[in-house]
């Protein structure tokens, strides 16, 4: 049960798009359509952005979108805004267990 | 609206047992709207680590790396979710979050508590 692999950091200018990848294996990301994404601002609890690979809870802006191909899931933030500067974590069901990614810091330049 | 609030001792001595509770307000912990409650921890400056989940039915699934030391349970009389971690050591120092799956996904944490800081030190 190893952590999912995410880039340590990504950056973009306001208005641009950034994509965060989350790579696992066929035992987690590739094997189930239960990938979720969380946003965590410093000192705060994580907040659910995406569940079941592509679904957004009510209240999450449609600037946040996600997909999956094989063992890699991706989160795209379109029209980057200053408030999007945060840490982002992916998460996947892994056949009874749940596993998180190491997290990606998004910096808005 | 469901809200979660973790409580704990703050400081735990090495080799002792860590006991945490999560008070759930806004719904019953064994409501049909709830799929499970989970615990996640985060060492300072690091990523999230899944600890385990307890279903509304009381069944549990634990992280393999913590399974031998871990007990999670529901207390319907107080509407709280509890975690007990035996034989703690310094690497167990972290912020511990309680979170809930509110039913419309097989595996996701829809709601989180603010977290409680746990330090293991003599």
PDB file of C-alpha atoms in Angstrom, chain B residues 8-111:
ATOM      1  CA  UNK B   8      -7.701  14.507  22.266  1.00  0.00           C
ATOM      2  CA  UNK B   9      -5.031  14.832  24.951  1.00  0.00           C
ATOM      3  CA  UNK B  10      -2.573  16.912  22.922  1.00  0.00           C
ATOM      4  CA  UNK B  11       0.470  15.240  24.486  1.00  0.00           C
ATOM      5  CA  UNK B  12       0.979  11.486  24.831  1.00  0.00           C
ATOM      6  CA  UNK B  13       3.964   9.730  26.388  1.00  0.00           C
ATOM      7  CA  UNK B  14       5.838   7.143  24.311  1.00  0.00           C
ATOM      8  CA  UNK B  15       4.509   3.590  24.684  1.00  0.00           C
ATOM      9  CA  UNK B  16       1.161   4.871  25.952  1.00  0.00           C
ATOM     10  CA  UNK B  17      -2.219   4.616  24.215  1.00  0.00           C
ATOM     11  CA  UNK B  18      -3.550   7.550  22.219  1.00  0.00           C
ATOM     12  CA  UNK B  19      -7.307   8.034  22.556  1.00  0.00           C
ATOM     13  CA  UNK B  20      -9.197  10.434  20.295  1.00  0.00           C
ATOM     14  CA  UNK B  21     -12.876  11.142  19.853  1.00  0.00           C
ATOM     15  CA  UNK B  22     -14.830  12.816  17.067  1.00  0.00           C
ATOM     16  CA  UNK B  23     -18.161  14.397  18.005  1.00  0.00           C
ATOM     17  CA  UNK B  24     -20.633  14.318  15.134  1.00  0.00           C
ATOM     18  CA  UNK B  25     -23.410  16.909  15.079  1.00  0.00           C
ATOM     19  CA  UNK B  26     -26.200  17.332  12.581  1.00  0.00           C
ATOM     20  CA  UNK B  27     -26.900  13.636  12.021  1.00  0.00           C
ATOM     21  CA  UNK B  28     -26.665  10.296  13.755  1.00  0.00           C
ATOM     22  CA  UNK B  29     -23.381   8.453  13.382  1.00  0.00           C
ATOM     23  CA  UNK B  30     -25.275   5.366  12.221  1.00  0.00           C
ATOM     24  CA  UNK B  31     -27.631   7.268   9.940  1.00  0.00           C
ATOM     25  CA  UNK B  32     -28.492   5.645   6.593  1.00  0.00           C
ATOM     26  CA  UNK B  33     -27.082   8.831   5.036  1.00  0.00           C
ATOM     27  CA  UNK B  34     -23.602   7.875   6.245  1.00  0.00           C
ATOM     28  CA  UNK B  35     -21.457   5.213   4.637  1.00  0.00           C
ATOM     29  CA  UNK B  36     -18.473   5.419   7.021  1.00  0.00           C
ATOM     30  CA  UNK B  37     -16.353   7.570   9.286  1.00  0.00           C
ATOM     31  CA  UNK B  38     -12.617   7.694   8.853  1.00  0.00           C
ATOM     32  CA  UNK B  39      -9.430   8.921  10.479  1.00  0.00           C
ATOM     33  CA  UNK B  40      -6.566  10.521   8.571  1.00  0.00           C
ATOM     34  CA  UNK B  41      -3.360  11.975   9.989  1.00  0.00           C
ATOM     35  CA  UNK B  42      -0.816  14.483   8.773  1.00  0.00           C
ATOM     36  CA  UNK B  43       2.650  14.985  10.266  1.00  0.00           C
ATOM     37  CA  UNK B  44       3.736  18.602  10.290  1.00  0.00           C
ATOM     38  CA  UNK B  45       4.641  19.751   6.796  1.00  0.00           C
ATOM     39  CA  UNK B  46       3.885  16.364   5.247  1.00  0.00           C
ATOM     40  CA  UNK B  47       1.137  14.578   3.372  1.00  0.00           C
ATOM     41  CA  UNK B  48      -2.046  12.838   4.418  1.00  0.00           C
ATOM     42  CA  UNK B  49      -1.972   9.261   5.698  1.00  0.00           C
ATOM     43  CA  UNK B  50      -5.126   7.161   5.778  1.00  0.00           C
ATOM     44  CA  UNK B  51      -5.539   5.441   9.156  1.00  0.00           C
ATOM     45  CA  UNK B  52      -8.785   3.532   8.761  1.00  0.00           C
ATOM     46  CA  UNK B  53     -12.561   3.624   8.560  1.00  0.00           C
ATOM     47  CA  UNK B  54     -15.507   2.477  10.643  1.00  0.00           C
ATOM     48  CA  UNK B  55     -18.773   1.841   8.856  1.00  0.00           C
ATOM     49  CA  UNK B  56     -22.145   3.009  10.173  1.00  0.00           C
ATOM     50  CA  UNK B  57     -22.778  -0.679  10.881  1.00  0.00           C
ATOM     51  CA  UNK B  58     -19.697  -0.779  13.152  1.00  0.00           C
ATOM     52  CA  UNK B  59     -17.457  -2.778  10.841  1.00  0.00           C
ATOM     53  CA  UNK B  60     -13.864  -1.583  10.458  1.00  0.00           C
ATOM     54  CA  UNK B  61     -11.013  -1.527   7.957  1.00  0.00           C
ATOM     55  CA  UNK B  62      -7.560  -0.449   9.155  1.00  0.00           C
ATOM     56  CA  UNK B  63      -4.363   0.572   7.434  1.00  0.00           C
ATOM     57  CA  UNK B  64      -2.092  -2.490   7.266  1.00  0.00           C
ATOM     58  CA  UNK B  65       0.776  -0.481   8.758  1.00  0.00           C
ATOM     59  CA  UNK B  66      -1.268   0.445  11.864  1.00  0.00           C
ATOM     60  CA  UNK B  67      -3.625  -2.506  12.139  1.00  0.00           C
ATOM     61  CA  UNK B  68      -1.845  -4.239  15.039  1.00  0.00           C
ATOM     62  CA  UNK B  69      -2.110  -1.105  17.246  1.00  0.00           C
ATOM     63  CA  UNK B  70      -5.430   0.366  16.172  1.00  0.00           C
ATOM     64  CA  UNK B  71      -9.042   0.220  17.323  1.00  0.00           C
ATOM     65  CA  UNK B  72     -11.849   2.355  15.922  1.00  0.00           C
ATOM     66  CA  UNK B  73     -15.448   2.288  17.129  1.00  0.00           C
ATOM     67  CA  UNK B  74     -18.777   4.092  17.244  1.00  0.00           C
ATOM     68  CA  UNK B  75     -20.570   5.246  20.417  1.00  0.00           C
ATOM     69  CA  UNK B  76     -24.178   5.816  19.488  1.00  0.00           C
ATOM     70  CA  UNK B  77     -25.065   7.057  22.996  1.00  0.00           C
ATOM     71  CA  UNK B  78     -22.790  10.081  22.594  1.00  0.00           C
ATOM     72  CA  UNK B  79     -22.760  10.249  18.773  1.00  0.00           C
ATOM     73  CA  UNK B  80     -18.989   9.989  18.730  1.00  0.00           C
ATOM     74  CA  UNK B  81     -16.422   8.107  16.704  1.00  0.00           C
ATOM     75  CA  UNK B  82     -13.366   6.971  18.622  1.00  0.00           C
ATOM     76  CA  UNK B  83      -9.798   6.001  17.790  1.00  0.00           C
ATOM     77  CA  UNK B  84      -7.338   4.209  20.053  1.00  0.00           C
ATOM     78  CA  UNK B  85      -3.723   3.742  18.975  1.00  0.00           C
ATOM     79  CA  UNK B  86      -1.536   1.630  21.278  1.00  0.00           C
ATOM     80  CA  UNK B  87       2.191   1.828  21.935  1.00  0.00           C
ATOM     81  CA  UNK B  88       2.715   5.221  20.340  1.00  0.00           C
ATOM     82  CA  UNK B  89       6.134   6.519  19.327  1.00  0.00           C
ATOM     83  CA  UNK B  90       7.431   9.810  17.976  1.00  0.00           C
ATOM     84  CA  UNK B  91       6.409   9.038  14.347  1.00  0.00           C
ATOM     85  CA  UNK B  92       2.780   9.015  15.524  1.00  0.00           C
ATOM     86  CA  UNK B  93       3.066  12.760  16.123  1.00  0.00           C
ATOM     87  CA  UNK B  94       0.652  14.446  13.710  1.00  0.00           C
ATOM     88  CA  UNK B  95      -2.573  16.320  13.215  1.00  0.00           C
ATOM     89  CA  UNK B  96      -5.369  13.765  13.355  1.00  0.00           C
ATOM     90  CA  UNK B  97      -8.477  14.427  11.273  1.00  0.00           C
ATOM     91  CA  UNK B  98     -11.871  12.789  11.553  1.00  0.00           C
ATOM     92  CA  UNK B  99     -13.799  12.676   8.268  1.00  0.00           C
ATOM     93  CA  UNK B 100     -17.066  11.283   6.954  1.00  0.00           C
ATOM     94  CA  UNK B 101     -18.385   9.652   3.795  1.00  0.00           C
ATOM     95  CA  UNK B 102     -21.920  10.915   3.438  1.00  0.00           C
ATOM     96  CA  UNK B 103     -23.093   8.219   1.107  1.00  0.00           C
ATOM     97  CA  UNK B 104     -23.046   9.367  -2.516  1.00  0.00           C
ATOM     98  CA  UNK B 105     -19.635   7.914  -3.220  1.00  0.00           C
ATOM     99  CA  UNK B 106     -18.188   4.511  -2.480  1.00  0.00           C
ATOM    100  CA  UNK B 107     -14.949   6.037  -1.205  1.00  0.00           C
ATOM    101  CA  UNK B 108     -14.469   9.745  -0.497  1.00  0.00           C
ATOM    102  CA  UNK B 109     -14.389  12.055   2.481  1.00  0.00           C
ATOM    103  CA  UNK B 110     -17.162  14.619   2.046  1.00  0.00           C
ATOM    104  CA  UNK B 111     -16.732  16.328   5.378  1.00  0.00           C
TER     105      UNK B 111
END
